[in-house]
CSV table of C-alpha atoms in Angstrom, one decimal:
chain,number,residue,atom,x,y,z
A,1,ALA,CA,0.0,0.0,0.0
A,2,GLN,CA,1.1,3.5,-0.7
A,3,SER,CA,2.4,5.5,2.3
A,4,VAL,CA,4.4,8.5,3.2
A,5,THR,CA,6.6,8.8,6.3
A,6,GLN,CA,7.9,11.9,7.9
A,7,PRO,CA,10.1,10.6,10.7
A,8,ASP,CA,10.5,13.8,12.6
A,9,ILE,CA,7.3,15.0,14.4
A,10,HIS,CA,8.9,18.2,15.7
A,11,ILE,CA,12.1,20.0,14.8
A,12,THR,CA,13.6,23.1,16.3
A,13,VAL,CA,16.3,25.1,14.5
A,14,SER,CA,17.9,28.4,15.2
A,15,GLU,CA,17.1,31.3,12.9
A,16,GLY,CA,19.7,31.5,10.2
A,17,ALA,CA,20.6,27.8,10.5
A,18,SER,CA,20.0,25.3,7.7
A,19,LEU,CA,17.0,23.0,7.6
A,20,GLU,CA,16.3,19.6,6.3
A,21,LEU,CA,12.9,17.9,6.7
A,22,ARG,CA,12.8,14.2,5.8
A,23,CYS,CA,10.2,12.4,3.8
A,24,ASN,CA,10.1,8.8,2.6
A,25,TYR,CA,7.4,7.3,0.5
A,26,SER,CA,6.3,3.8,-0.5
A,27,TYR,CA,4.8,3.6,-4.0
A,28,GLY,CA,5.3,1.1,-6.8
A,29,ALA,CA,5.2,3.4,-9.7
A,30,THR,CA,6.9,6.8,-10.3
A,31,PRO,CA,5.4,9.1,-7.7
A,32,TYR,CA,4.3,12.7,-8.0
A,33,LEU,CA,5.7,14.4,-4.9
A,34,PHE,CA,4.7,17.5,-3.1
A,35,TRP,CA,5.6,19.6,-0.1
A,36,TYR,CA,3.0,21.8,1.5
A,37,VAL,CA,3.2,24.2,4.4
A,38,GLN,CA,0.4,25.0,6.9
A,39,SER,CA,0.8,28.0,9.1
A,40,PRO,CA,-1.2,28.2,12.3
A,41,GLY,CA,-4.9,28.8,11.5
A,42,GLN,CA,-4.2,28.7,7.8
A,43,GLY,CA,-4.8,26.3,4.9
A,44,LEU,CA,-2.2,24.5,2.9
A,45,GLN,CA,0.2,26.3,0.6
A,46,LEU,CA,2.2,24.5,-2.0
A,47,LEU,CA,6.0,24.9,-1.6
A,48,LEU,CA,7.1,22.7,-4.5
A,49,LYS,CA,6.4,19.6,-6.5
A,50,TYR,CA,8.2,16.9,-8.4
A,51,PHE,CA,6.7,15.2,-11.4
A,52,SER,CA,9.6,14.3,-13.6
A,53,GLY,CA,12.9,15.6,-14.9
A,54,ASP,CA,15.5,17.3,-12.8
A,55,THR,CA,15.5,15.6,-9.4
A,56,LEU,CA,16.4,18.8,-7.6
A,57,VAL,CA,13.4,21.1,-7.5
A,58,GLN,CA,13.2,24.7,-6.4
A,59,GLY,CA,10.2,26.1,-4.7
A,60,ILE,CA,8.9,29.2,-3.1
A,61,LYS,CA,10.3,31.0,-0.1
A,62,GLY,CA,13.8,29.6,-0.8
A,63,PHE,CA,13.0,26.0,-0.3
A,64,GLU,CA,14.3,23.1,-2.4
A,65,ALA,CA,13.8,19.4,-2.4
A,66,GLU,CA,15.7,16.5,-3.9
A,67,PHE,CA,14.0,13.3,-5.3
A,68,LYS,CA,16.2,10.2,-4.7
A,69,ARG,CA,14.6,7.2,-6.2
A,70,SER,CA,17.1,4.8,-4.8
A,71,GLN,CA,16.2,6.0,-1.3
A,72,SER,CA,12.5,6.6,-1.9
A,73,SER,CA,13.0,10.0,-0.4
A,74,PHE,CA,12.0,13.6,-1.1
A,75,ASN,CA,13.7,15.7,1.6
A,76,LEU,CA,13.0,19.4,1.9
A,77,ARG,CA,15.8,21.8,2.5
A,78,LYS,CA,16.4,25.5,3.1
A,79,PRO,CA,19.9,27.0,3.6
A,80,SER,CA,18.9,29.7,6.1
A,81,VAL,CA,15.7,29.5,8.1
A,82,HIS,CA,13.7,32.6,9.0
A,83,TRP,CA,11.4,33.0,12.0
A,84,SER,CA,8.4,33.2,9.6
A,85,ASP,CA,9.1,29.6,8.5
A,86,ALA,CA,7.7,28.2,11.7
A,87,ALA,CA,4.8,26.1,10.6
A,88,GLU,CA,3.7,22.5,9.9
A,89,TYR,CA,5.2,20.9,6.9
A,90,PHE,CA,3.5,18.1,5.0
A,91,CYS,CA,5.0,15.8,2.4
A,92,ALA,CA,2.5,14.1,0.1
A,93,VAL,CA,2.6,11.6,-2.8
A,94,GLY,CA,0.3,11.8,-5.7
A,95,LEU,CA,-0.8,8.5,-7.3
A,96,SER,CA,0.0,8.6,-11.0
A,97,ASN,CA,-2.9,6.3,-11.8
A,98,GLN,CA,-5.4,8.1,-9.6
A,99,GLY,CA,-5.0,11.7,-10.7
A,100,GLY,CA,-5.3,14.3,-8.1
A,101,LYS,CA,-5.4,12.0,-5.0
A,102,LEU,CA,-2.8,12.7,-2.4
A,103,ILE,CA,-1.5,10.6,0.5
A,104,PHE,CA,0.0,12.7,3.2
A,105,GLY,CA,2.7,12.1,5.8
A,106,GLN,CA,2.0,12.9,9.4
A,107,GLY,CA,3.6,16.3,9.2
A,108,THR,CA,6.7,17.9,10.8
A,109,GLU,CA,6.2,20.9,13.1
A,110,LEU,CA,9.0,23.4,12.7
A,111,SER,CA,9.9,25.7,15.5
A,112,VAL,CA,12.5,28.5,15.0
A,113,LYS,CA,14.6,29.8,17.9
A,114,PRO,CA,15.6,33.5,17.8
B,1,SER,CA,-3.0,28.9,-10.4
B,2,ALA,CA,-6.5,28.0,-9.2
B,3,VAL,CA,-8.0,30.2,-6.5
B,4,ILE,CA,-10.3,28.2,-4.1
B,5,SER,CA,-12.8,29.8,-1.8
B,6,GLN,CA,-14.5,27.8,1.0
B,7,LYS,CA,-17.4,28.8,3.1
B,8,PRO,CA,-17.8,28.8,6.0
B,9,SER,CA,-14.3,29.4,7.1
B,10,ARG,CA,-15.2,28.6,10.7
B,11,ASP,CA,-18.3,27.4,12.5
B,12,ILE,CA,-19.4,26.1,15.9
B,13,CYS,CA,-22.1,23.5,15.5
B,14,GLN,CA,-24.5,21.7,17.8
B,15,ARG,CA,-24.3,17.9,18.2
B,16,GLY,CA,-26.8,16.2,15.9
B,17,THR,CA,-27.1,18.9,13.3
B,18,SER,CA,-25.7,19.0,9.8
B,19,LEU,CA,-23.5,21.6,8.1
B,20,THR,CA,-22.8,22.1,4.4
B,21,ILE,CA,-19.5,23.4,3.3
B,22,GLN,CA,-19.1,25.1,-0.1
B,23,CYS,CA,-16.1,25.1,-2.4
B,24,GLN,CA,-15.9,27.5,-5.3
B,25,VAL,CA,-13.0,27.5,-7.8
B,26,ASP,CA,-12.2,30.4,-10.1
B,27,SER,CA,-11.7,28.1,-13.1
B,28,GLN,CA,-13.2,24.9,-14.5
B,29,VAL,CA,-11.5,21.9,-13.1
B,30,THR,CA,-12.1,18.2,-13.7
B,31,MET,CA,-11.1,16.8,-10.4
B,32,MET,CA,-12.2,18.1,-7.0
B,33,PHE,CA,-11.5,16.4,-3.7
B,34,TRP,CA,-12.5,16.7,0.0
B,35,TYR,CA,-10.1,16.1,2.8
B,36,ARG,CA,-10.4,16.0,6.6
B,37,GLN,CA,-7.8,17.1,9.0
B,38,GLN,CA,-8.6,16.1,12.6
B,39,PRO,CA,-7.0,18.1,15.4
B,40,GLY,CA,-3.2,17.6,15.4
B,41,GLN,CA,-3.4,15.1,12.6
B,42,SER,CA,-2.5,14.9,8.9
B,43,LEU,CA,-5.0,15.1,6.0
B,44,THR,CA,-7.1,12.2,5.0
B,45,LEU,CA,-9.0,12.0,1.7
B,46,ILE,CA,-12.8,11.7,2.2
B,47,ALA,CA,-13.9,11.5,-1.4
B,48,THR,CA,-13.5,12.6,-5.0
B,49,ALA,CA,-16.3,14.9,-6.1
B,50,ASN,CA,-17.3,13.8,-9.7
B,51,GLN,CA,-19.2,16.2,-11.9
B,52,GLY,CA,-22.4,14.6,-13.2
B,53,SER,CA,-22.2,11.5,-11.1
B,54,GLU,CA,-22.0,10.3,-7.5
B,55,ALA,CA,-18.9,11.0,-5.4
B,56,THR,CA,-16.3,8.3,-5.0
B,57,TYR,CA,-15.6,7.7,-1.3
B,58,GLU,CA,-12.5,6.4,0.4
B,59,SER,CA,-12.5,3.5,2.8
B,60,GLY,CA,-14.0,4.6,6.1
B,61,PHE,CA,-16.2,7.3,4.7
B,62,VAL,CA,-19.8,6.9,3.6
B,63,ILE,CA,-22.3,8.9,1.6
B,64,ASP,CA,-24.9,9.0,4.4
B,65,LYS,CA,-22.4,10.8,6.7
B,66,PHE,CA,-20.7,13.0,4.1
B,67,PRO,CA,-23.0,13.6,1.1
B,68,ILE,CA,-21.3,15.5,-1.7
B,69,SER,CA,-22.6,17.5,-4.6
B,70,ARG,CA,-20.8,18.6,-7.7
B,71,PRO,CA,-23.3,20.4,-9.9
B,72,ASN,CA,-20.7,21.9,-12.3
B,73,LEU,CA,-17.0,22.2,-13.0
B,74,THR,CA,-16.3,25.1,-10.5
B,75,PHE,CA,-18.4,24.2,-7.5
B,76,SER,CA,-18.9,21.4,-4.9
B,77,THR,CA,-20.4,21.0,-1.5
B,78,LEU,CA,-19.7,18.6,1.4
B,79,THR,CA,-22.2,18.1,4.1
B,80,VAL,CA,-21.3,16.7,7.5
B,81,SER,CA,-24.4,15.0,8.7
B,82,ASN,CA,-25.6,14.3,12.3
B,83,MET,CA,-22.5,15.8,13.7
B,84,SER,CA,-20.7,14.6,16.9
B,85,PRO,CA,-17.7,16.0,18.6
B,86,GLU,CA,-15.5,13.5,16.7
B,87,ASP,CA,-16.4,15.4,13.6
B,88,SER,CA,-14.6,18.5,14.8
B,89,SER,CA,-12.0,19.0,12.1
B,90,ILE,CA,-10.7,21.1,9.3
B,91,TYR,CA,-12.4,20.2,6.1
B,92,LEU,CA,-10.4,21.1,3.0
B,93,CYS,CA,-11.3,21.2,-0.7
B,94,SER,CA,-8.7,20.6,-3.3
B,95,VAL,CA,-8.5,20.7,-7.0
B,96,GLU,CA,-6.2,19.3,-9.6
B,97,ASP,CA,-4.8,21.8,-12.1
B,98,VAL,CA,-4.0,19.4,-15.0
B,99,VAL,CA,-2.2,22.0,-17.0
B,100,GLY,CA,0.2,22.9,-14.3
B,101,ASN,CA,0.3,19.4,-12.8
B,102,THR,CA,-0.4,20.9,-9.4
B,103,ILE,CA,-2.9,20.3,-6.7
B,104,TYR,CA,-4.3,23.3,-4.8
B,105,PHE,CA,-6.1,23.6,-1.5
B,106,GLY,CA,-8.6,25.9,-0.2
B,107,GLU,CA,-8.1,27.7,3.2
B,108,GLY,CA,-10.2,25.1,4.9
B,109,SER,CA,-13.4,25.1,7.0
B,110,TRP,CA,-12.8,24.8,10.7
B,111,LEU,CA,-15.7,23.0,12.4
B,112,THR,CA,-16.1,22.6,16.1
B,113,VAL,CA,-19.0,20.4,17.3
B,114,VAL,CA,-20.2,21.0,20.8
């Protein structure tokens, strides 16, 4: 069965430090991969997506993610975190044969220390 | 990108009542979906809203509890019937933008059942 795992429930980083949020998926075919961010009291905002092609994808707000097929991973990175990045981050896999449906990971809550 | 409006944004509902949530998209889309996010949890797909036919429900969700309408390509409703406190959740509408290979979410409808 398809699944998404975000191993870290909560991460705290200092402002200005680098960030990496982990995401592993289980899916038999080529996945469509997404990262969304949810700020407190807000809906979901798309950060970036991977469908095909270059495995390093750039997103909004200075985020990037790298698709590694051999590791079934799609980790999210940012070189320098800002206090406004504090939020919940969700990794999701889209099923290529069931257009539009997403399976979400449990989310990683990011806290940023001044 | 698709702009999605959901109404109501928030509501407090009495146990045993029903509430209908509306989702309006600013462009025609083929695929519309409804998700539930229970407090502190990730998102779970409730159903796919199909235009011109009955919705397709995921395991654990039934039409009697979550009836869905999709009268045209820009609008859908989700009703949460006979509510109990366990239905207190954020309900999110999403659409697939086939051209952009992207899935967008509305801001969510935050329901509290008392």
